[in-house]
Coordinates of N, CA and C in Angstrom, one line a residue:
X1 N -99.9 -39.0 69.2 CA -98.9 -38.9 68.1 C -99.0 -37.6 67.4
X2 N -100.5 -37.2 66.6 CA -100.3 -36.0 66.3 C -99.9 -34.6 67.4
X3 N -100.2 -34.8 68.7 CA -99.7 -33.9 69.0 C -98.3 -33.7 69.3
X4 N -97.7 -35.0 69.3 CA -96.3 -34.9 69.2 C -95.6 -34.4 68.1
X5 N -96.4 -34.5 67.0 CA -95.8 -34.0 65.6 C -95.4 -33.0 65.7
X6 N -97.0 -32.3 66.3 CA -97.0 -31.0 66.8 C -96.1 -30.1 67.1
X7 N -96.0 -30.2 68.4 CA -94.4 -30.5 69.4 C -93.4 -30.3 68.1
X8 N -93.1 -31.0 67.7 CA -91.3 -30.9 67.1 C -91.7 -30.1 65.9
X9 N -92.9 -30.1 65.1 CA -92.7 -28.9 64.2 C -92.5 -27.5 64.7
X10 N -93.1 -27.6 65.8 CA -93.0 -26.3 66.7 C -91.7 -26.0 67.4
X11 N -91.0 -26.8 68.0 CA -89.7 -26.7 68.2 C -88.9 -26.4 67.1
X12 N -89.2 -27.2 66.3 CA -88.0 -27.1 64.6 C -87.9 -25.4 64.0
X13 N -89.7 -24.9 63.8 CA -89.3 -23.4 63.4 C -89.1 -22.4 64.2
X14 N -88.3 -22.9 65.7 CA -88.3 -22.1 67.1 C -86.6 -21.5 66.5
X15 N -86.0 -20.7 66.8 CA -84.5 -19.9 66.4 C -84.4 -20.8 67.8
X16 N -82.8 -21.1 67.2 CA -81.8 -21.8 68.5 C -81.0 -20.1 68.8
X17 N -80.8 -20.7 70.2 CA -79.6 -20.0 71.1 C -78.3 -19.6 70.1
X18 N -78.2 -18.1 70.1 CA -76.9 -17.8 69.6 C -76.0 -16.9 70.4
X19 N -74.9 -16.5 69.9 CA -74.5 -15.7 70.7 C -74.8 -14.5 71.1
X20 N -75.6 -13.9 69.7 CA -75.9 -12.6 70.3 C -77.3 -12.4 71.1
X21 N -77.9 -13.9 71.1 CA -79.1 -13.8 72.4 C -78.4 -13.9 73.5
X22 N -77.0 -14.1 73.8 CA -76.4 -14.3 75.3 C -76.5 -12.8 75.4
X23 N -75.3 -12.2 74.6 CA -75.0 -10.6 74.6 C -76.4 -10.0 75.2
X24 N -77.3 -10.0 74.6 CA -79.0 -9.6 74.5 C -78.9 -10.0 76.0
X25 N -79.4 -11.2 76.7 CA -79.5 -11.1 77.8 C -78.9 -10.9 79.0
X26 N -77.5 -11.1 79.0 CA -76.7 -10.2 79.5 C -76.9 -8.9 80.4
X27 N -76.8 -8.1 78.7 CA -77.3 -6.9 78.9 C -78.8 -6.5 79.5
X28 N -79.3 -7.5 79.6 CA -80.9 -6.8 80.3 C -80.4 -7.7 81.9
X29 N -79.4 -8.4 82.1 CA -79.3 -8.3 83.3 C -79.8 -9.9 83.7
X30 N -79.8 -10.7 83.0 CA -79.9 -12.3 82.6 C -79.1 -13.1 83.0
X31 N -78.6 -14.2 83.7 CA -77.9 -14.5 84.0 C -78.4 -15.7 83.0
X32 N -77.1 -16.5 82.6 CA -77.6 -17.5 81.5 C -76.4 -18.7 81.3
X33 N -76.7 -19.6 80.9 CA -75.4 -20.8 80.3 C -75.4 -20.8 78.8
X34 N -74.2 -20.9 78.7 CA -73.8 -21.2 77.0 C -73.4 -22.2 77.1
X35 N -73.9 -23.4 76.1 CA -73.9 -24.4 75.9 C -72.9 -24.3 74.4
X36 N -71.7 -25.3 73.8 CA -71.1 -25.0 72.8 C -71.1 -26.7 72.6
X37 N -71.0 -26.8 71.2 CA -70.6 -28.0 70.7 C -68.9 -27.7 69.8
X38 N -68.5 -28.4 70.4 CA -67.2 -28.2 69.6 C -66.1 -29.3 68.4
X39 N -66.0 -28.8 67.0 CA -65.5 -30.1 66.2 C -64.5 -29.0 66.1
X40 N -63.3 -30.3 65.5 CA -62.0 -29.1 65.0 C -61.0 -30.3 64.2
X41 N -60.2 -30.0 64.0 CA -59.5 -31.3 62.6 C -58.0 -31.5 63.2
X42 N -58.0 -31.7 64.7 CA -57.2 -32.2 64.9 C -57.8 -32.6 66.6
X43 N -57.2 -33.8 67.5 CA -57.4 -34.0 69.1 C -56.8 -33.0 69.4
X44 N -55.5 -32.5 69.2 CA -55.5 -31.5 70.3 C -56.0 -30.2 70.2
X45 N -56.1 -29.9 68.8 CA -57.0 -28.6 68.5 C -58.2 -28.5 69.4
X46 N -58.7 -29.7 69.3 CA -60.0 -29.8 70.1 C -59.8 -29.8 71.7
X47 N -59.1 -30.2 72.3 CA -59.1 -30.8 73.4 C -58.0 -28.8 74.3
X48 N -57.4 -28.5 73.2 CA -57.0 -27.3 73.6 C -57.7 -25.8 73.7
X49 N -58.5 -26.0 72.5 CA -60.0 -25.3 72.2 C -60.9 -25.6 73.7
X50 N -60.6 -26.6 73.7 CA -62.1 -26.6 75.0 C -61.7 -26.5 76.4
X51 N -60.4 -26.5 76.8 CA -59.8 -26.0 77.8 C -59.9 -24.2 78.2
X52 N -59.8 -23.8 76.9 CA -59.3 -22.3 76.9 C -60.7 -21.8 77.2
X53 N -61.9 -22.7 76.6 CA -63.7 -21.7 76.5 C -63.6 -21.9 77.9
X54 N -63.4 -23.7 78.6 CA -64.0 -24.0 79.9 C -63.4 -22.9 81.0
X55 N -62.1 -22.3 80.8 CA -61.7 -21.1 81.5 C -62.2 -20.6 81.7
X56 N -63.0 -20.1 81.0 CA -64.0 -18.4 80.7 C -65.2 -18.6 81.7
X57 N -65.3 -19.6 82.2 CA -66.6 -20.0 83.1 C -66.6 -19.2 84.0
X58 N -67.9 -18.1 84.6 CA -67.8 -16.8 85.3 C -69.3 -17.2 86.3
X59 N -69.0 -16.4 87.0 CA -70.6 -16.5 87.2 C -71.5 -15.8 87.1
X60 N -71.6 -14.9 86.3 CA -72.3 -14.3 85.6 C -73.1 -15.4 84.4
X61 N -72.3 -16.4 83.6 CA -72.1 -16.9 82.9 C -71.4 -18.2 82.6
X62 N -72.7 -19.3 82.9 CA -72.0 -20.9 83.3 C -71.8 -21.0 81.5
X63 N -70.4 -21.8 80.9 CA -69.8 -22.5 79.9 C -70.0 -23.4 80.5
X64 N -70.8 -24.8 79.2 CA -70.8 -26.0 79.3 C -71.2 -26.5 77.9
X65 N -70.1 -27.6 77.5 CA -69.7 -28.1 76.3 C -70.3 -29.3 76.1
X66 N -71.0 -29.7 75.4 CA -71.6 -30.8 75.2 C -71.5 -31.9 74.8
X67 N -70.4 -31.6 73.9 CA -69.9 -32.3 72.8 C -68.7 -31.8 72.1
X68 N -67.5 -32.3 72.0 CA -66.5 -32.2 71.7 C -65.7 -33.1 70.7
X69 N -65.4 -33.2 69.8 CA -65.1 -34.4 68.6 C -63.9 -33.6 67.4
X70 N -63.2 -34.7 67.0 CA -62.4 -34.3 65.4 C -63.0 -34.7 64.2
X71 N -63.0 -33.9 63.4 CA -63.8 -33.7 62.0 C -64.7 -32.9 62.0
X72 N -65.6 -33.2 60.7 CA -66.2 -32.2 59.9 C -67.2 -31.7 61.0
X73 N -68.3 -31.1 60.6 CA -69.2 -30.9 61.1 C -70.5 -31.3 60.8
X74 N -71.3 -32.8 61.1 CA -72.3 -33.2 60.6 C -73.4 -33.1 60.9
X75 N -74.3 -34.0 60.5 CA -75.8 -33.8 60.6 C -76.2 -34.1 62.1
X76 N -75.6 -35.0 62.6 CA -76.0 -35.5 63.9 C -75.5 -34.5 64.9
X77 N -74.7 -33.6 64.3 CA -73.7 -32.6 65.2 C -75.2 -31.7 65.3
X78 N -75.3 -31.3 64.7 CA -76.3 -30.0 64.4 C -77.9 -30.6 65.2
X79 N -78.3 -31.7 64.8 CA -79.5 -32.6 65.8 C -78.8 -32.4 66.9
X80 N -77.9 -32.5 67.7 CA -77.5 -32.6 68.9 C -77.7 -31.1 69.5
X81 N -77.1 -30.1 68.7 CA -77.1 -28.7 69.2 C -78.5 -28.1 68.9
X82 N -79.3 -29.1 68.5 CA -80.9 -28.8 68.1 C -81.4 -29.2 69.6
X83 N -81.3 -30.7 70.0 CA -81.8 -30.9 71.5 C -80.9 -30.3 72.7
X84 N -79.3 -29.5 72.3 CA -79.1 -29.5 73.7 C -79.0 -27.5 73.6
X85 N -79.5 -27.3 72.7 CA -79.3 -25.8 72.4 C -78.2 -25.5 72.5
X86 N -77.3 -26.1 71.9 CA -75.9 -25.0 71.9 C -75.6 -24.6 70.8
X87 N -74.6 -23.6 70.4 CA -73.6 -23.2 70.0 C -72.5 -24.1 69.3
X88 N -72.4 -24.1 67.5 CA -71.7 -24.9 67.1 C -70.5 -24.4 66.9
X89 N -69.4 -24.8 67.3 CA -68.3 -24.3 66.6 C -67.4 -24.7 66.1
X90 N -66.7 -24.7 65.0 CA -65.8 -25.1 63.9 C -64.3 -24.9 63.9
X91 N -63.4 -25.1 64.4 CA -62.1 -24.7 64.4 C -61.4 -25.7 63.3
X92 N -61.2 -25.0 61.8 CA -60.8 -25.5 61.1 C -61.0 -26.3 60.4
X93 N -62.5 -26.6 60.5 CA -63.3 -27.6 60.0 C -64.6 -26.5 59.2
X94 N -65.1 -27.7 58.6 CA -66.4 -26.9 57.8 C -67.9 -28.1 58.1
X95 N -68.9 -27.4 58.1 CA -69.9 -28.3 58.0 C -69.9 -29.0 56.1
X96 N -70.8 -30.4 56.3 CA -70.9 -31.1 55.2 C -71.8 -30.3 54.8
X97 N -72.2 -30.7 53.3 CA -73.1 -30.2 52.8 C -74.6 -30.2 53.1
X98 N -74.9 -30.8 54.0 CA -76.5 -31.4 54.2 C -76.4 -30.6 55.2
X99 N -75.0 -30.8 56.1 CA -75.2 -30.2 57.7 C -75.4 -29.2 57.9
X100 N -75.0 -28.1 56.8 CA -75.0 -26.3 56.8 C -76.4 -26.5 56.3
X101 N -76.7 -26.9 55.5 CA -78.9 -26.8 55.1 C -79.3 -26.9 56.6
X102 N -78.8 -27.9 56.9 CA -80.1 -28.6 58.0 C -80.0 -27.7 59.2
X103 N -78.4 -26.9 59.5 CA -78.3 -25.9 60.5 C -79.1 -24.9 60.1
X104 N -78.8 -24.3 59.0 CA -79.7 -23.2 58.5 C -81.8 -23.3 59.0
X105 N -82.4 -24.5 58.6 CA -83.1 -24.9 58.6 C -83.8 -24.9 60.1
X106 N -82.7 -25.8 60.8 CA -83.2 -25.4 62.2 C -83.1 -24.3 63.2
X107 N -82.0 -23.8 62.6 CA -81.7 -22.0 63.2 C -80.7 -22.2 64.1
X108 N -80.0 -23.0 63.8 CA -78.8 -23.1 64.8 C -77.6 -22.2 64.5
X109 N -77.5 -22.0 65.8 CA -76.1 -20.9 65.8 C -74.4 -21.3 65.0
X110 N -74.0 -21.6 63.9 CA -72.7 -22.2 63.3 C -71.9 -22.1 63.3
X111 N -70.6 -21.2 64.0 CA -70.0 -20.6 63.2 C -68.4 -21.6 63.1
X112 N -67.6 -20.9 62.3 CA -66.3 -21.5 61.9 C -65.4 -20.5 61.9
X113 N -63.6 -21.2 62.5 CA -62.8 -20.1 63.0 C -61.1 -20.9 62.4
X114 N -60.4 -20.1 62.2 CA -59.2 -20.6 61.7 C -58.1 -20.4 62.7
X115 N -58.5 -19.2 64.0 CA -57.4 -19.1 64.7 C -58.4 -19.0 66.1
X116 N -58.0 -19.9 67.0 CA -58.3 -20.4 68.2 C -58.8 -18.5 69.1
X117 N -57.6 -17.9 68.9 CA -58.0 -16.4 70.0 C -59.1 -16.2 69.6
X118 N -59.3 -15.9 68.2 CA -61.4 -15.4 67.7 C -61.7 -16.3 68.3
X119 N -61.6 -17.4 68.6 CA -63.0 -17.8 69.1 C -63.2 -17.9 70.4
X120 N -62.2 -17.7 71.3 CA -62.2 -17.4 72.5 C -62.4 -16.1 72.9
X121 N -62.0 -15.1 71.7 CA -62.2 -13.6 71.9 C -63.8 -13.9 71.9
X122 N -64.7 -13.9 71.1 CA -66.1 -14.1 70.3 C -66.8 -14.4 71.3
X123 N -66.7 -15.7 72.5 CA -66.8 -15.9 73.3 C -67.2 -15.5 74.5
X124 N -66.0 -14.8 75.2 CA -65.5 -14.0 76.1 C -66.4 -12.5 75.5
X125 N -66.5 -12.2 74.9 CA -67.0 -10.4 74.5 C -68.7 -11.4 74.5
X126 N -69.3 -12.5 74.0 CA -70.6 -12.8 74.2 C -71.1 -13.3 75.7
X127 N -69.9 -13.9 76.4 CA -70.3 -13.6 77.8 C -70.3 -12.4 78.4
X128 N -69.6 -11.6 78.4 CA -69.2 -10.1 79.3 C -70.7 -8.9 78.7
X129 N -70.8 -9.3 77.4 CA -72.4 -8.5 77.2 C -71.6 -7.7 76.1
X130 N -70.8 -8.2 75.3 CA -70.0 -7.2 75.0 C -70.0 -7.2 72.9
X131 N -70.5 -8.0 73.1 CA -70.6 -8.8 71.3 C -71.7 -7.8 70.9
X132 N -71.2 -7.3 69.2 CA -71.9 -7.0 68.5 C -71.4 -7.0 67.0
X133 N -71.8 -8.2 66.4 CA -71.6 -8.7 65.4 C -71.9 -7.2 64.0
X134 N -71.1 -7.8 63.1 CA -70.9 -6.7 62.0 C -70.8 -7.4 60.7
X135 N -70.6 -8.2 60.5 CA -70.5 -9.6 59.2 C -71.2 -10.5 59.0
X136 N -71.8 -10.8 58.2 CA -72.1 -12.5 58.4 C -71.5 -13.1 57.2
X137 N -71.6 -14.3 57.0 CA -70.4 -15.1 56.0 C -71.9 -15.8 54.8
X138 N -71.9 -15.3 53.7 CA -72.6 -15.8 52.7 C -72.2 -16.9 52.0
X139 N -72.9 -17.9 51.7 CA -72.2 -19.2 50.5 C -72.7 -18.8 49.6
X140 N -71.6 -18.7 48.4 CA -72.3 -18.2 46.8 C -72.4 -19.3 46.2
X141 N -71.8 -20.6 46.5 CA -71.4 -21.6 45.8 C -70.6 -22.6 46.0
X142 N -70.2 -23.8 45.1 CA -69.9 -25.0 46.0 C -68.4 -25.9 44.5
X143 N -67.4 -26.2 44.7 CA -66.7 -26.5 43.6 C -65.8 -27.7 43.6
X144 N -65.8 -28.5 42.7 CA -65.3 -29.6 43.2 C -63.8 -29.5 42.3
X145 N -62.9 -29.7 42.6 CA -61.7 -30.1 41.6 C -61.7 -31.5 41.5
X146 N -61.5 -31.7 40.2 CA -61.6 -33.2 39.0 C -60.5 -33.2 38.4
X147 N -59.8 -32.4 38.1 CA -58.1 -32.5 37.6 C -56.8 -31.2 37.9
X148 N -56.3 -31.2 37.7 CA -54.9 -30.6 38.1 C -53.9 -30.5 36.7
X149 N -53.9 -29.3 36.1 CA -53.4 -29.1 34.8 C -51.6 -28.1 35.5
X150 N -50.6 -28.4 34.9 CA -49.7 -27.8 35.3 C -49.2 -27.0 33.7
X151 N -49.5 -25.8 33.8 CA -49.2 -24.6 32.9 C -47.8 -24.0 32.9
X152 N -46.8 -24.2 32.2 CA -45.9 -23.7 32.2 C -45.7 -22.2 32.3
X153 N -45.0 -21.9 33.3 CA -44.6 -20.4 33.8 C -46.1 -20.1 34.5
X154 N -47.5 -20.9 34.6 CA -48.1 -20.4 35.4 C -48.3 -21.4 36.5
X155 N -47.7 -22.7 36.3 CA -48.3 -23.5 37.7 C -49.0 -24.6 37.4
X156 N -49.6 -24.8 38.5 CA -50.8 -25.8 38.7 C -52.0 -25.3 38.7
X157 N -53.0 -25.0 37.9 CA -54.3 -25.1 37.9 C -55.1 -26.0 37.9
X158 N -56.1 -25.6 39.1 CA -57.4 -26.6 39.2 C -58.7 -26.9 38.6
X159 N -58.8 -28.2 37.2 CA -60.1 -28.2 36.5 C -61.1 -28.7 37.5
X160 N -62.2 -27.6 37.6 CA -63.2 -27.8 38.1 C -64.8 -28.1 37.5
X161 N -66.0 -28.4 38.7 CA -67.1 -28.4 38.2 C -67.6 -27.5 39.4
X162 N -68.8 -26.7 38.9 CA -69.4 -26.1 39.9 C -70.6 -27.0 40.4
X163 N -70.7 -27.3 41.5 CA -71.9 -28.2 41.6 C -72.8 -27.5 42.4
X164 N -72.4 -26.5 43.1 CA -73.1 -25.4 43.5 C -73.6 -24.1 43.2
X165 N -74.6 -23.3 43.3 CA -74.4 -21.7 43.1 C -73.6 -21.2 41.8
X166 N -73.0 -20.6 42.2 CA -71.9 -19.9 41.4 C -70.7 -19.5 42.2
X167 N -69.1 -19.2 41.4 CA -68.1 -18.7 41.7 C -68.0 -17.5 41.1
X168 N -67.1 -16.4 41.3 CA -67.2 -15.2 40.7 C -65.6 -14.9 40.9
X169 N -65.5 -13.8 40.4 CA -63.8 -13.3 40.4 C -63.2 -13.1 42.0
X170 N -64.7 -12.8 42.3 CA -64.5 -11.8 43.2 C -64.8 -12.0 44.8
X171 N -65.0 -13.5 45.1 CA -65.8 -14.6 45.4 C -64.4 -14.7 46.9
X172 N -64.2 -14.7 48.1 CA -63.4 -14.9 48.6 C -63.7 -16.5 48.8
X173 N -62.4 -17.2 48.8 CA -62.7 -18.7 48.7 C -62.1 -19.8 50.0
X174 N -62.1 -20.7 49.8 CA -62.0 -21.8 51.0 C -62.0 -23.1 50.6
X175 N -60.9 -23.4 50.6 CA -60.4 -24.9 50.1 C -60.4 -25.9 51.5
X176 N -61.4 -27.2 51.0 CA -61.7 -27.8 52.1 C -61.0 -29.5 51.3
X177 N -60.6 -30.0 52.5 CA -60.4 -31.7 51.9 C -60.6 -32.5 53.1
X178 N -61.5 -33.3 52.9 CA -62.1 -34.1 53.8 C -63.1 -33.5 54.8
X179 N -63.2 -32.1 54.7 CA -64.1 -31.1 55.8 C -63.0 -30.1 56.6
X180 N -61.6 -30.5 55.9 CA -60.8 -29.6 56.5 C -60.5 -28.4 55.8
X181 N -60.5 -27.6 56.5 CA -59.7 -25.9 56.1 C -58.7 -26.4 55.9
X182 N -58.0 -26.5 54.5 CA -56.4 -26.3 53.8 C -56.3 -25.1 54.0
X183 N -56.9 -23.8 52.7 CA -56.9 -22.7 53.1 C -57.5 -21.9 52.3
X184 N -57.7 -20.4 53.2 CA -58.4 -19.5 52.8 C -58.1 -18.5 52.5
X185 N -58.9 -18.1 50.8 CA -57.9 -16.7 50.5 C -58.4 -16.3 49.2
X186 N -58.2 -15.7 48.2 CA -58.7 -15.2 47.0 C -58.4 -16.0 45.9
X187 N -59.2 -15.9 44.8 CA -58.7 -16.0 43.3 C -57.9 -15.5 42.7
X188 N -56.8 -16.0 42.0 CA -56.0 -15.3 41.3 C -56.4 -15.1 39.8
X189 N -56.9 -16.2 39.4 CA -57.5 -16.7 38.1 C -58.9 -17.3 37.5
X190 N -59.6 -17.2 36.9 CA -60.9 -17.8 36.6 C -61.3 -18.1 35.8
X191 N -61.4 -18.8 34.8 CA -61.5 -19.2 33.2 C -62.7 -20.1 33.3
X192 N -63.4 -20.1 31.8 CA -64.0 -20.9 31.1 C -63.2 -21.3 30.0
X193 N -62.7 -23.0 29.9 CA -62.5 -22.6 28.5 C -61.1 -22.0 28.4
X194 N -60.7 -21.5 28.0 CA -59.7 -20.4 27.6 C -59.8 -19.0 28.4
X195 N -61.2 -19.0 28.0 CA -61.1 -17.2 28.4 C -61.5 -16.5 30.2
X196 N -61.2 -15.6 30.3 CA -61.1 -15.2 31.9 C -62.5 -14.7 31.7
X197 N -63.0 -14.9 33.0 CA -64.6 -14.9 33.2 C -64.6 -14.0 34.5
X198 N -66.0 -13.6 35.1 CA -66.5 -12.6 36.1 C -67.2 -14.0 36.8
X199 N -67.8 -15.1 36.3 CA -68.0 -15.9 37.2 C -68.3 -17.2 36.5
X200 N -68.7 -18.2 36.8 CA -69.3 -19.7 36.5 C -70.5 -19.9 37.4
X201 N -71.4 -20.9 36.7 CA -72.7 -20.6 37.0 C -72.6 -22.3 37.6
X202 N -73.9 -22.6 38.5 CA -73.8 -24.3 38.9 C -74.0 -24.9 37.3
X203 N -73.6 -25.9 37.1 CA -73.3 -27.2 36.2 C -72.2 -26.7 34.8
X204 N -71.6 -25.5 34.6 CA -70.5 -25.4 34.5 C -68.7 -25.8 34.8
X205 N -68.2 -25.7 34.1 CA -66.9 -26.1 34.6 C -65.9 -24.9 34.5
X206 N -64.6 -24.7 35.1 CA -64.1 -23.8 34.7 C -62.5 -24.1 35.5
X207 N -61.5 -23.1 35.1 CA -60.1 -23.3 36.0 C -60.0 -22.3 36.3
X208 N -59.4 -22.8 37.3 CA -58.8 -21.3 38.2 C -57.9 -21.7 39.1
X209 N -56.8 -20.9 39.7 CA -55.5 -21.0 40.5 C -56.0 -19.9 41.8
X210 N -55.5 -20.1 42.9 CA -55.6 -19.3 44.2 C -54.5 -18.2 44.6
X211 N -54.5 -17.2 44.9 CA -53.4 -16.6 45.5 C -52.6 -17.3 46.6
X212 N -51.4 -17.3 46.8 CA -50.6 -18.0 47.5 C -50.5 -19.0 47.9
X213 N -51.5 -20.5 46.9 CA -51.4 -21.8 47.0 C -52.1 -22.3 45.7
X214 N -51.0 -23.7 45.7 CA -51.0 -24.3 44.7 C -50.9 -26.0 44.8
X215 N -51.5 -26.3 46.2 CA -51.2 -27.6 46.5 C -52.8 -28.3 46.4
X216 N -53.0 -28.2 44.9 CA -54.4 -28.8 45.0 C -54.3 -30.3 44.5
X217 N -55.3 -31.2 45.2 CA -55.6 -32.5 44.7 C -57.5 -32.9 44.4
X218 N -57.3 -33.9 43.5 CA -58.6 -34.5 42.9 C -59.7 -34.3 44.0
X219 N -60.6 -34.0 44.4 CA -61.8 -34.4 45.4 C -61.6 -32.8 46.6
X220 N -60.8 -32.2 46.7 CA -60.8 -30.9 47.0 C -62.3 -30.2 46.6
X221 N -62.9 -29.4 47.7 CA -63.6 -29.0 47.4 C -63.7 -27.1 47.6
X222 N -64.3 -26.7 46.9 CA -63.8 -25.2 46.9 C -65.0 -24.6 47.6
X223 N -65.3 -23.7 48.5 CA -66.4 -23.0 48.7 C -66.0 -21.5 48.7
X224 N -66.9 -20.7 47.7 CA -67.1 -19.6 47.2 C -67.7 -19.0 48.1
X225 N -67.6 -17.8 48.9 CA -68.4 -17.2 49.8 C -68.1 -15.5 50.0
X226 N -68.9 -15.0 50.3 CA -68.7 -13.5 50.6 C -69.2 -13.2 52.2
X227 N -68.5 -11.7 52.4 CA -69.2 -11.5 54.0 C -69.7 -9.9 53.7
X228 N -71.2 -10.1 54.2 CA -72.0 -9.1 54.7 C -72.1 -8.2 55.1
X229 N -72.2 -7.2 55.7 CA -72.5 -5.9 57.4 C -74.0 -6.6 57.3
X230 N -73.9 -6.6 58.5 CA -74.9 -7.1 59.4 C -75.4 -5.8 59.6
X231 N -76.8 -5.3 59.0 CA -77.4 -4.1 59.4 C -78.6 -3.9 60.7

């Protein structure tokens, strides 16, 4: 038994398979399988999504999908692409909150896509040897809307709590309900209180409205995030 322990702690701080270890071997001349796990927030999204990767099957480079499902992206998703080494991917869905820790934690490859061609582009350029990432996507923070105030001549604004990090002005954002992408896009507004703010801190509250949407409801969840250069 302890050396079983052994074993999986040693596996657990091992980095999973990502895309740009395909790219990487590829390029030295590797011949390799990509293994993907695929969730997405609708059946055909999904079932259309995994027709278009299973195409891409070369021989250079065997595609094979493990797992295919509608909804979020959970914990058992991420255990799975822990034992079968693959590649998670998200079409229009978001991991839960435990599930992005626990991906993080085991080193699994994550990513999330709002329009089917990226992720078949993404794909296709990490089979061919051709990927070389430039971004990575940071979480600043995590926000829940609790009420819906409608402002005369300004709308519907959403009272929030930050239960996460922090939000900032400047914070590009992602409105999720049930684990689904509604949508992604900037702040228009930011307040404490009354007054317009540079950010909110976790256990704060604050309102704020989105650029070009205003269809918010109670239990909406907001995620605050920025993107990187990957140096």
């Amino acid at each position: 038994q302890r050396q079983l322990r052994f074993r999986t702690r040693e596996m657990d701080a091992t980095r999973r398979p990502a895309l740009e270890d395909l790219f990487r071997d590829i390029a030295g001349g590797q011949a390799k399988e990509l293994r993907l796990l695929i969730k997405g927030d609708t059946q055909g999204s999904v079932e259309a999504l995994r027709a278009s990767l299973e195409r891409l099957d070369s021989a250079t480079v065997k595609l094979a999908v493990v797992h295919s499902a509608v909804g979020a992206i959970s914990e058992s998703d991420v255990m799975l692409a822990v034992a079968s080494e693959a590649v998670v991917i998200g079409f229009n869905v978001r991991p839960v909150a435990d599930a992005g820790v626990l991906a993080t934690e085991k080193g699994v490859d994550l990513r999330t896509y709002r329009i089917i061609y990226d992720v078949i582009n993404d794909v296709r350029a990490a089979m061919e040897g051709l990927l070389e990432p430039e971004y990575r996507e940071v979480i600043q923070g995590r926000v829940e809307i609790r009420a819906i105030f409608r402002i005369p001549k300004v709308g519907p604004v959403a009272g929030c709590y930050v239960t996460e990090g922090k939000i900032t002005r400047q914070s590009k954002i992602r409105l999720l309900r049930d684990g689904t992408i509604i949508h992604d896009g900037r702040l228009s507004s930011l307040k404490h209180f009354k007054d317009d703010v540079r950010e909110v801190q976790k256990g704060f509250e604050c309102g704020l409205s989105l650029e070009g949407f205003n269809d918010f409801r109670e239990g909406d969840v907001i995620e605050a995030y920025t993107m990187e250069q990957v140096t």
